[in-house]
CSV table of C-alpha atoms in Angstrom, one decimal:
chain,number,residue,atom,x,y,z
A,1,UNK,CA,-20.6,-36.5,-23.1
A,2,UNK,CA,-16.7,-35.8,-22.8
A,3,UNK,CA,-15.9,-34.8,-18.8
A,4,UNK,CA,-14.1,-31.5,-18.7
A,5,UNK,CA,-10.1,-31.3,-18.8
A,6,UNK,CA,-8.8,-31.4,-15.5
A,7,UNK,CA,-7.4,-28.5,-13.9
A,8,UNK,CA,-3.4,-27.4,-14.8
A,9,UNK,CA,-3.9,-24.6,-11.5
A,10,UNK,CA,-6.7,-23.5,-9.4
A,11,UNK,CA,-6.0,-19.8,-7.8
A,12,UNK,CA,-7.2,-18.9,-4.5
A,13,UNK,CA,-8.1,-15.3,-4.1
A,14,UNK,CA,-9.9,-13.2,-6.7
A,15,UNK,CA,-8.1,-9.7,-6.7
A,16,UNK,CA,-5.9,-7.6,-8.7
A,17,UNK,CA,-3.0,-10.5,-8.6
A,18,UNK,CA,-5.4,-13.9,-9.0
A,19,UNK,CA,-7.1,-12.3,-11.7
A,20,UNK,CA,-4.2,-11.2,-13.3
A,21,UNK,CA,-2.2,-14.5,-12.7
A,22,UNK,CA,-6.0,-16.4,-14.2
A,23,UNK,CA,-5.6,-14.6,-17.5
A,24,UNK,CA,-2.1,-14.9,-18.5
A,25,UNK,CA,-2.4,-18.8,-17.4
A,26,UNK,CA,-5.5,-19.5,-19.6
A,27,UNK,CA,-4.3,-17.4,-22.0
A,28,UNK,CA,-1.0,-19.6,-22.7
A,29,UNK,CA,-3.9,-22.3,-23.0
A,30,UNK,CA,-3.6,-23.5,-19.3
A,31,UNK,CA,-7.1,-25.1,-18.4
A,32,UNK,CA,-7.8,-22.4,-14.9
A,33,UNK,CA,-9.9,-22.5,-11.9
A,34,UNK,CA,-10.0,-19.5,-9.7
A,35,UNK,CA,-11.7,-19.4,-6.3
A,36,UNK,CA,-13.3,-16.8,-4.0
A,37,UNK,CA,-15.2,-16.7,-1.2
A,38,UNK,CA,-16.6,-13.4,-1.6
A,39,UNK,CA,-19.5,-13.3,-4.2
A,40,UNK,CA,-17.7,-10.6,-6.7
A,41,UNK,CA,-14.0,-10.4,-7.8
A,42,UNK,CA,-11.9,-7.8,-7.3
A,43,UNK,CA,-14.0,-5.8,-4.1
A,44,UNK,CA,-10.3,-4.2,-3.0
A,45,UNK,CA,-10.0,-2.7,-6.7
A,46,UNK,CA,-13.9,-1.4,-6.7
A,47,UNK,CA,-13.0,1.4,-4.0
A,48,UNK,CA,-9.1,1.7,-4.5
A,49,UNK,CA,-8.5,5.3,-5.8
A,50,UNK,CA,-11.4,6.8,-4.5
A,51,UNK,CA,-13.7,4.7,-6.6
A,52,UNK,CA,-11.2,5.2,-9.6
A,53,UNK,CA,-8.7,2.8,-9.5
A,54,UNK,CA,-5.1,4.1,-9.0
A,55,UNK,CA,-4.1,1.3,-11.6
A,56,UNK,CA,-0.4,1.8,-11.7
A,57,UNK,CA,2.7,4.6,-11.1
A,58,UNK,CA,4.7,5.2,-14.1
A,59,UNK,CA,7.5,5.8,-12.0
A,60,UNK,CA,7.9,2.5,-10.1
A,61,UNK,CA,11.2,1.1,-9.6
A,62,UNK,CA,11.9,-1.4,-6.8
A,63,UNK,CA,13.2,1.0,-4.8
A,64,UNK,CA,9.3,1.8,-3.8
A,65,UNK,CA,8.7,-1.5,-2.1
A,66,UNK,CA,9.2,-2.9,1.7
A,67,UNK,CA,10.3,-6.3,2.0
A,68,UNK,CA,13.3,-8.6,4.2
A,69,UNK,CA,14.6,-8.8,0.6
A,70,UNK,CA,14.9,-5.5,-1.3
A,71,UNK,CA,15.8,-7.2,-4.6
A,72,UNK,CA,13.3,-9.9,-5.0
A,73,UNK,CA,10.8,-7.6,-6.6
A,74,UNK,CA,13.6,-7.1,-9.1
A,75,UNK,CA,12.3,-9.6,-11.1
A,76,UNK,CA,9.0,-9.6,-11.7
A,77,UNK,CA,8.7,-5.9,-12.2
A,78,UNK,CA,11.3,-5.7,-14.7
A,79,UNK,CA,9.3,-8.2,-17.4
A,80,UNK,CA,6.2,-6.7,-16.5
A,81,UNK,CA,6.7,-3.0,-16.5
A,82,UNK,CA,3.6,0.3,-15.7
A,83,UNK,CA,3.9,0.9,-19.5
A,84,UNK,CA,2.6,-3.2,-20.3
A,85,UNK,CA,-0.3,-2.4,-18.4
A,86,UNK,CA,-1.0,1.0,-19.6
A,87,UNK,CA,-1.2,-0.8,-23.0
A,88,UNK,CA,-3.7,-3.2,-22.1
A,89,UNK,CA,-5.5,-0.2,-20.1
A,90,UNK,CA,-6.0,1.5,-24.2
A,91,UNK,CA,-6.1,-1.7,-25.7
A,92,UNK,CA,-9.7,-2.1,-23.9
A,93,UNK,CA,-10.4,1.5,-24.7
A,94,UNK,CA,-10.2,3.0,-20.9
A,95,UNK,CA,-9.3,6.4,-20.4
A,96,UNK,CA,-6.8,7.7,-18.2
A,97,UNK,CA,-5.2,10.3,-16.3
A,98,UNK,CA,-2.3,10.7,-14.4
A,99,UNK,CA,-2.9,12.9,-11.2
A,100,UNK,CA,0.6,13.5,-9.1
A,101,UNK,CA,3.7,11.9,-8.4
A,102,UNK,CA,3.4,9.1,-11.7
A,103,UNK,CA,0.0,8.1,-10.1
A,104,UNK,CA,-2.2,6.9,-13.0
A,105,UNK,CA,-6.4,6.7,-12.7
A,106,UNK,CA,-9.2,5.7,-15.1
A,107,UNK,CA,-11.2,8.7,-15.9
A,108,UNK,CA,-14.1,6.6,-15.4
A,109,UNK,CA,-14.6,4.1,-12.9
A,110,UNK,CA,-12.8,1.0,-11.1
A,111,UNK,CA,-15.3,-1.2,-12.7
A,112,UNK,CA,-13.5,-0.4,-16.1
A,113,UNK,CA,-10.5,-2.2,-14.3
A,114,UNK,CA,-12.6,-5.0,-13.2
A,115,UNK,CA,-14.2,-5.7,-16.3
A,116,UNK,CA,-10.9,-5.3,-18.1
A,117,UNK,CA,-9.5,-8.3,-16.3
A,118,UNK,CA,-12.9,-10.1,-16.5
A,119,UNK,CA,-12.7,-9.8,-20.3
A,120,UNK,CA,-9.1,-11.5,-20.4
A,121,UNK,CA,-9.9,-13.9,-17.9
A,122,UNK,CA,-13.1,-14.7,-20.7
A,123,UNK,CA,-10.8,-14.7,-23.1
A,124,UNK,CA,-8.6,-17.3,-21.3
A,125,UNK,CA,-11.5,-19.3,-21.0
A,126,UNK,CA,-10.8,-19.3,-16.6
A,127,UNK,CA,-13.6,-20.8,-14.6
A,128,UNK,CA,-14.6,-18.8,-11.5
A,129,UNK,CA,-16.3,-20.0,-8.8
A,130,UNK,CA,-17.5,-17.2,-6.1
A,131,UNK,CA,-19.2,-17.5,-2.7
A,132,UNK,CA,-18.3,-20.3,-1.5
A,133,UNK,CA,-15.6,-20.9,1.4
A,134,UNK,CA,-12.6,-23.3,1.2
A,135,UNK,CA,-13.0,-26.4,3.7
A,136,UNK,CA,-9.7,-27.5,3.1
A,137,UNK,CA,-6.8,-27.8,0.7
A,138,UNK,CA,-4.3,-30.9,0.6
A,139,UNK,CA,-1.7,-32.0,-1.3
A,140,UNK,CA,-0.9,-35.4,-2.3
A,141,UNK,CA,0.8,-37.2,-5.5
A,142,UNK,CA,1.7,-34.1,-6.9
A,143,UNK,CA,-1.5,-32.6,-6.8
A,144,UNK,CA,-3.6,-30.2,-5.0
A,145,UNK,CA,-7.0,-30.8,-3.7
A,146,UNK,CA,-9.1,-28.0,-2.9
A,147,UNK,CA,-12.6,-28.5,-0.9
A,148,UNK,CA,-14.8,-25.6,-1.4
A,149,UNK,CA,-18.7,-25.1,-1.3
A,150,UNK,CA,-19.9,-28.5,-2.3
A,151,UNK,CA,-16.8,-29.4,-5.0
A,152,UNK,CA,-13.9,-30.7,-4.7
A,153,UNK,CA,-11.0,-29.7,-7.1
A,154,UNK,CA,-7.8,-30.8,-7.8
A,155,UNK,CA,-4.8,-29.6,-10.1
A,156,UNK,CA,-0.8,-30.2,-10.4
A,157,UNK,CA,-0.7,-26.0,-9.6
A,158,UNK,CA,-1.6,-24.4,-6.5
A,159,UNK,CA,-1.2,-19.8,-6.5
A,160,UNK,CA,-2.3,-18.5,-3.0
A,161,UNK,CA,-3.6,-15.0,-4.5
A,162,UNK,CA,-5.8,-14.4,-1.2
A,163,UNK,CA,-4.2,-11.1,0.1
A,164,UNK,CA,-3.2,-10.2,3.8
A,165,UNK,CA,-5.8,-8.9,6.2
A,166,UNK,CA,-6.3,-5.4,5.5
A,167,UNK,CA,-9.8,-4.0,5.1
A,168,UNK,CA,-11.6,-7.5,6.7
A,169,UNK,CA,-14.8,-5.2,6.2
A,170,UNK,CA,-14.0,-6.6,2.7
A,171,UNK,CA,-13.5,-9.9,3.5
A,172,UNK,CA,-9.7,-9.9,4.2
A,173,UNK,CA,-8.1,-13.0,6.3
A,174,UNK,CA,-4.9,-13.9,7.1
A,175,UNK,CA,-5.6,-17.5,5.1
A,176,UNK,CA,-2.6,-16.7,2.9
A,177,UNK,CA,-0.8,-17.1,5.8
A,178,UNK,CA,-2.2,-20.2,7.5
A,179,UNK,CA,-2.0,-21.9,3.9
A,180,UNK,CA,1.8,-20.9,3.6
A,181,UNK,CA,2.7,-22.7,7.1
A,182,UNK,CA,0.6,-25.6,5.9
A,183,UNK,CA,3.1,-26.1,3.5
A,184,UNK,CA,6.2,-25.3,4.6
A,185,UNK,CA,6.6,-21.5,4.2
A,186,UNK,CA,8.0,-18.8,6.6
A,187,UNK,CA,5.7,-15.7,7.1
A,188,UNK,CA,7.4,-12.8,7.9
A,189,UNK,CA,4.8,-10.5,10.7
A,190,UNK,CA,2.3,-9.0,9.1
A,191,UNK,CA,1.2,-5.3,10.3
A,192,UNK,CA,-1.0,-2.5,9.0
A,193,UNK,CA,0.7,-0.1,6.4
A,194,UNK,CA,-0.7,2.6,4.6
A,195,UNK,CA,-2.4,3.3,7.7
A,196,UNK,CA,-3.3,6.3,10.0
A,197,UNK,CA,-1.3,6.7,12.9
A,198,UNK,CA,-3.0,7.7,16.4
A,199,UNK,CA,-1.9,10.2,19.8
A,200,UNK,CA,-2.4,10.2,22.6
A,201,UNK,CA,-0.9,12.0,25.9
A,202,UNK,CA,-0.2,15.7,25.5
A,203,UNK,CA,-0.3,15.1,21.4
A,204,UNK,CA,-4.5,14.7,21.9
A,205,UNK,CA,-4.0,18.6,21.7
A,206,UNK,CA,-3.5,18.1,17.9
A,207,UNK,CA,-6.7,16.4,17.6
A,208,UNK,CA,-8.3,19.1,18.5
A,209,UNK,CA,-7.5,20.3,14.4
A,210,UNK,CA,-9.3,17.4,12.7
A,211,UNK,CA,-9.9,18.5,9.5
A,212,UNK,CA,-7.2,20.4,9.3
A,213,UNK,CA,-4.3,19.2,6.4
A,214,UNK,CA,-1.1,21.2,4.9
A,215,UNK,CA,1.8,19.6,2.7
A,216,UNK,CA,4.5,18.2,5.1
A,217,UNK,CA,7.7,16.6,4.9
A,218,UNK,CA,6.4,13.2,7.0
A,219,UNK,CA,9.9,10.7,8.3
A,220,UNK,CA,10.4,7.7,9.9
A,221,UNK,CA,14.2,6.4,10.0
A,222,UNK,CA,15.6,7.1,6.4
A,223,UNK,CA,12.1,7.4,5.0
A,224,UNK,CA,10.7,10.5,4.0
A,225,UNK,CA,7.8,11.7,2.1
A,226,UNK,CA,7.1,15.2,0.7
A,227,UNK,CA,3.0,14.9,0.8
A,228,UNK,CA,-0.3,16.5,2.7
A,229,UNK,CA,-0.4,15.3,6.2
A,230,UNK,CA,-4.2,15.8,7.5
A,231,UNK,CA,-5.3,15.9,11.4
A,232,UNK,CA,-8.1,13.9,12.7
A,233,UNK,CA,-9.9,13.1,15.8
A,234,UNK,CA,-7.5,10.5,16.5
A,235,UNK,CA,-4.2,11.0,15.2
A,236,UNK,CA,-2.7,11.8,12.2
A,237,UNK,CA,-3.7,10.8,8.3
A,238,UNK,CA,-3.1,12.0,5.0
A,239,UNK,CA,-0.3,11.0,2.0
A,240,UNK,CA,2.6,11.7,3.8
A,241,UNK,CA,1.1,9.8,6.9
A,242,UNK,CA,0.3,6.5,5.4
A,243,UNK,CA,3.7,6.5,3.4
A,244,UNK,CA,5.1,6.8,6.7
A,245,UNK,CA,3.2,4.3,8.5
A,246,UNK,CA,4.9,1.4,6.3
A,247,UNK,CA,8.1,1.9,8.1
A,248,UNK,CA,6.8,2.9,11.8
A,249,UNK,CA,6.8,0.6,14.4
A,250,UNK,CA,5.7,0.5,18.2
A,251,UNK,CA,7.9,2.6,20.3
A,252,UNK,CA,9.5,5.0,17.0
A,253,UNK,CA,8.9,8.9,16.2
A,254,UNK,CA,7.6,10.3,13.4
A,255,UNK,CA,9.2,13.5,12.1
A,256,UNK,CA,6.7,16.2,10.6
A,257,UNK,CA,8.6,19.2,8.9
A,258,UNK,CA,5.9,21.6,8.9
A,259,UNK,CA,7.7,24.5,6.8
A,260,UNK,CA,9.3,22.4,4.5
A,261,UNK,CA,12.1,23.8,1.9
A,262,UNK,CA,12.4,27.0,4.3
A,263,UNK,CA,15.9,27.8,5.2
A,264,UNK,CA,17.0,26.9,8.7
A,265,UNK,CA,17.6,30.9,9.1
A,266,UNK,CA,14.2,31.9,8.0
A,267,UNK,CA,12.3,32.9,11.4
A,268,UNK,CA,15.8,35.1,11.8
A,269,UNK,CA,15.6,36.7,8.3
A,270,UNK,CA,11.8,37.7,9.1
A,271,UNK,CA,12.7,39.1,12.2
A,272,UNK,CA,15.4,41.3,10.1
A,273,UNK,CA,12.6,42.5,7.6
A,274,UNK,CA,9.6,42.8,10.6
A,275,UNK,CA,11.0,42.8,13.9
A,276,UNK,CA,7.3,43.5,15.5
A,277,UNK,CA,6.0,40.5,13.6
A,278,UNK,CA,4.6,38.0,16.4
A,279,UNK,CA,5.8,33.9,15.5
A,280,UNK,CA,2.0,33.2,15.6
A,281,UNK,CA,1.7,35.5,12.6
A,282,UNK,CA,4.8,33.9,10.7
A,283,UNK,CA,3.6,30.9,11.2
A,284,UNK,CA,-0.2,32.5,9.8
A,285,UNK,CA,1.5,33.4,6.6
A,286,UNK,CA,2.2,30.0,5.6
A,287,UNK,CA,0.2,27.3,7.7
A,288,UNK,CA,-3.4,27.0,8.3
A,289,UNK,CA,-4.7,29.5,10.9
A,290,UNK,CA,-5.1,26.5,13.4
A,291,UNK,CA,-2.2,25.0,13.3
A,292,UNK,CA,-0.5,27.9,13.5
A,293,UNK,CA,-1.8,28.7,16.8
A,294,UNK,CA,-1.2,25.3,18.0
A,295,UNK,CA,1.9,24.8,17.2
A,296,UNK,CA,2.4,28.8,18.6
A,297,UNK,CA,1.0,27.1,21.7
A,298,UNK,CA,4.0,24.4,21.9
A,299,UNK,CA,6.5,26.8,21.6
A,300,UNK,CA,8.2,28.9,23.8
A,301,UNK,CA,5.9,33.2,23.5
A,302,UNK,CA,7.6,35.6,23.6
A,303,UNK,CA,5.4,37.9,21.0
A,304,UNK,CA,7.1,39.8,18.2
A,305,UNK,CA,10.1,38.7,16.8
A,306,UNK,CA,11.9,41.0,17.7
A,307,UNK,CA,12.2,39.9,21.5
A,308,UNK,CA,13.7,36.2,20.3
A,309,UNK,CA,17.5,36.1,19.9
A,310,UNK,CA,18.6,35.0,16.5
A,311,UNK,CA,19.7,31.5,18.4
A,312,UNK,CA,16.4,31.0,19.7
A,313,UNK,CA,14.9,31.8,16.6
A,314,UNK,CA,17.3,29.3,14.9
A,315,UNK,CA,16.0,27.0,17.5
A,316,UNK,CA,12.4,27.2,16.9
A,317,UNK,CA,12.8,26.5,13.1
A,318,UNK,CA,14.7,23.4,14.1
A,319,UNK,CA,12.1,22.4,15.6
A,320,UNK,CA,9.4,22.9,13.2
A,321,UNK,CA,11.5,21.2,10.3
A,322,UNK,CA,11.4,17.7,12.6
A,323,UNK,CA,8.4,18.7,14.9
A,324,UNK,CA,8.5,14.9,16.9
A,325,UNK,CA,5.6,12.9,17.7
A,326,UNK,CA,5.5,9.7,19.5
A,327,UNK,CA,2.8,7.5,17.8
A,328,UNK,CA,0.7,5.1,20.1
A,329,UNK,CA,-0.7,2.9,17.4
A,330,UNK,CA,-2.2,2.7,14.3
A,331,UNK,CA,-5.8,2.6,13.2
A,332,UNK,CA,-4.9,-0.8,12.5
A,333,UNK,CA,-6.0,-3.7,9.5
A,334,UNK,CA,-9.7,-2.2,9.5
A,335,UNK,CA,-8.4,1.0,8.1
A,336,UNK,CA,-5.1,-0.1,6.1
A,337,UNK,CA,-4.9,-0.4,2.7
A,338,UNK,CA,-2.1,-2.9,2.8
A,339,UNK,CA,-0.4,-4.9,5.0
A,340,UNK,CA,3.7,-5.0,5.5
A,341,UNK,CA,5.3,-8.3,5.8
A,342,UNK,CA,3.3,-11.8,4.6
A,343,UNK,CA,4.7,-15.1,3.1
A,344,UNK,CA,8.6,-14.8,3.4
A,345,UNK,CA,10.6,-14.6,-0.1
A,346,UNK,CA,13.1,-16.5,1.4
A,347,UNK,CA,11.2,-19.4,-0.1
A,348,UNK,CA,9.9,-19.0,-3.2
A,349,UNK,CA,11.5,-18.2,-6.6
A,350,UNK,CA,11.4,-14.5,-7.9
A,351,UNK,CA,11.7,-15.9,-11.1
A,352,UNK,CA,7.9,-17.8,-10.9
A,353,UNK,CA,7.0,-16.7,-7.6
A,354,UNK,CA,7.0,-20.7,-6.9
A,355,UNK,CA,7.7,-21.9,-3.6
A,356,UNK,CA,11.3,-23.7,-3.5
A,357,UNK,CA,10.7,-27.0,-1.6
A,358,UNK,CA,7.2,-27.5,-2.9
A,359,UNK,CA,7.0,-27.8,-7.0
A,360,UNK,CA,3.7,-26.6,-8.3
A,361,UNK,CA,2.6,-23.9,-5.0
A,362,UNK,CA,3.1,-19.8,-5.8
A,363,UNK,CA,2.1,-17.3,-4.1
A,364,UNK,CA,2.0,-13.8,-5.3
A,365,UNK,CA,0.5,-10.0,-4.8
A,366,UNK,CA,0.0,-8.6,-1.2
A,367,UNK,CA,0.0,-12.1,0.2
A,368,UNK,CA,3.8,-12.0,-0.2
A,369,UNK,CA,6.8,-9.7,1.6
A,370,UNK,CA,6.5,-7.0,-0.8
A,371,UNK,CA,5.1,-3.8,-0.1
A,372,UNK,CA,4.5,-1.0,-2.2
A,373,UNK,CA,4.3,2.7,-1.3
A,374,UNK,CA,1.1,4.6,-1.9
A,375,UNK,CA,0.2,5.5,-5.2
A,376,UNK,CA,-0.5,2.6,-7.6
A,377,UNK,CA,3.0,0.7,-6.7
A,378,UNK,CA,0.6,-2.2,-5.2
A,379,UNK,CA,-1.4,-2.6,-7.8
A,380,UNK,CA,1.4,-2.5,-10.2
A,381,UNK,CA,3.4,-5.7,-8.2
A,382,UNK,CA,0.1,-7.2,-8.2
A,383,UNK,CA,0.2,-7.2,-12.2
A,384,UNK,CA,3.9,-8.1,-12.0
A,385,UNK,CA,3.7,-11.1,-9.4
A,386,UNK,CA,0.6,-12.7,-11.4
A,387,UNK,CA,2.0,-12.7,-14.7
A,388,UNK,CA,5.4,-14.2,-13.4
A,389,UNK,CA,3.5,-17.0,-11.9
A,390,UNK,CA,1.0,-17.1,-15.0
A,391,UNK,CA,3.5,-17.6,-17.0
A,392,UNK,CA,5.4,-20.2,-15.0
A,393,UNK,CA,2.2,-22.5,-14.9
């Protein structure tokens, strides 16, 4: 009996990115080992989207991504563009909708996703080895050796596809980045993004309004987002929060415009048509009832309108157009849905994703700096990064 080929690459990580990077490689004719602790691929895309797979945004430009290097996405995301994956999406007969802001979801499920890349990866003839952990991986004569279960592997290729540590309920480590110092690579700090943010001091008074969500303008530095902000017991969540959260760091503000696209003069132009119109009720007209008083609460009473001046009234809209709060954390990794920062671009090629000093190692999707915003930009850079490297195998 003729021994199997050896191995051209053996992928570490079975997600969105390795099994992206698995079928294009195999594809091309690439003989493809990919590895994964957990015993099912792609667990992260099973509940992304609410179940339903937020697969990609048909309006992503680099300009959506966090990293040390703003243009290194540049690359990848040009040659493999939202509207290449939409085409696979139809080609495998999956229906889809887009929902707001260019965000794109399968009609179905997230297992439609998962079986897609499944199929391709069948078609590419990859070998997939789940539930067992790696032991060890080395690197000798231009190969890689890989220890895992009771095998040992080796191949000329090497794609660290294993993620950052967000959601360890699901398994997430921060192996990526061991593996990357192993061989040479800079990791830039990882920290939770897409998050919730929590309060604490005289802000636990907003807690008091879990439940409660309106649309907000959310800031941090020259980031802004126009999305629903929602209160919960411990701080504050919603769209507008977790886009924010990507950019916050210990010790910064948040901005929350509560009234957003109202004129700076609005409070003095209501006082003008109803002078005995109290601010609480203002506020009522266009915020939940809750917040309203809350926020009421915060602000200097002084009942109807009519007995602000037109200055303090100009004041008080100020104020709820960049209403501050002083974050004291995050709900941290357990609760993000990415992580900001990871294996520095500094040393790898945004070409083929492959590491500089080291021929034959990549490293792509959220393992690496780059950071999408909420909304199917992750999943779209995961598709990008693994074809770059599965095409450069």
């Amino acid at each position: 009996m003729t021994p199997p080929a050896p191995y051209d690459a053996i992928i570490l990580g079975a997600g969105a990115a390795g099994l992206f990077c698995a079928q294009v490689a195999g594809q091309r004719g690439r003989r493809v080992l990919l590895i994964d602790h957990a015993d099912a691929v792609g667990k992260k895309i099973l509940i992304s989207g609410g179940g339903r797979c937020n697969f990609t945004n048909i309006g992503t430009t680099p300009a959506q991504f966090i990293s040390a290097n703003p243009h290194f996405a540049k690359s990848a995301l040009s040659r493999y563009a939202p509207a290449d994956f939409i085409a696979l999406v139809e080609a495998h007969g999956i229906a889809w909708h887009e929902k707001t802001l260019g965000q794109l979801f399968c009609d179905g499920s997230a297992k439609q996703i998962v079986n897609l890349l499944l199929d391709e990866c069948a078609n590419g003839q990859v070998d997939i080895a789940l539930g067992s952990a790696i032991r060890s991986v080395e690197h000798a004569d231009g190969r890689f050796r890989v220890a895992f279960g009771d095998r040992i592997e080796t191949a000329p290729a090497l794609v660290i596809a294993t993620g950052g540590p967000s959601i360890p309920q699901m398994g997430a480590t921060g192996f990526a980045y061991d593996l990357a110092r192993q061989f040479g690579l800079k990791v830039v700090e990882p920290r939770p993004a897409l998050v919730p943010l929590t309060l604490g001091g005289d802000e636990t008074l907003f807690q008091t309004l879990s439940g409660v969500a309106t649309e907000v303008v959310a800031r941090c530095g020259k980031a802004a987002f126009k999305e629903a902000a929602l209160i919960t017991h411990r701080g504050l969540s919603g769209p507008a929060i977790l886009q924010v959260s990507s950019y916050w760091r210990h010790g910064e503000a948040i901005g929350i415009d509560f009234l957003p696209g109202r004129p700076r003069d609005w409070l003095v132009a209501a006082k003008r048509a109803a002078p005995k119109v109290t601010l609480r009720n203002s506020l009522a007209s266009a915020l939940p009832l809750r917040l309203a008083d809350t926020l009421t609460e915060k602000l200097p009473f002084g009942g109807a309108l009519l007995t602000y001046t037109d200055r303090e009234l100009t004041d008080i809209a100020a104020r709820l157009a960049d209403w501050r709060f002083m974050p004291n954390g995050s709900e941290g990794f357990a609760k993000a849905e990415v992580t900001v920062g990871g294996i520095s671009t500094d040393g790898l090629s945004s070409q083929t994703m492959a590491a500089r000093k080291l021929p034959g190692l990549y490293a792509i999707g959220e393992a690496v700096d780059v950071t999408g915003w909420l909304g199917g930009y992750n999943f779209q850079w995961a598709w990008a990064s693994g074809n770059a490297a599965g095409l450069a195998i």
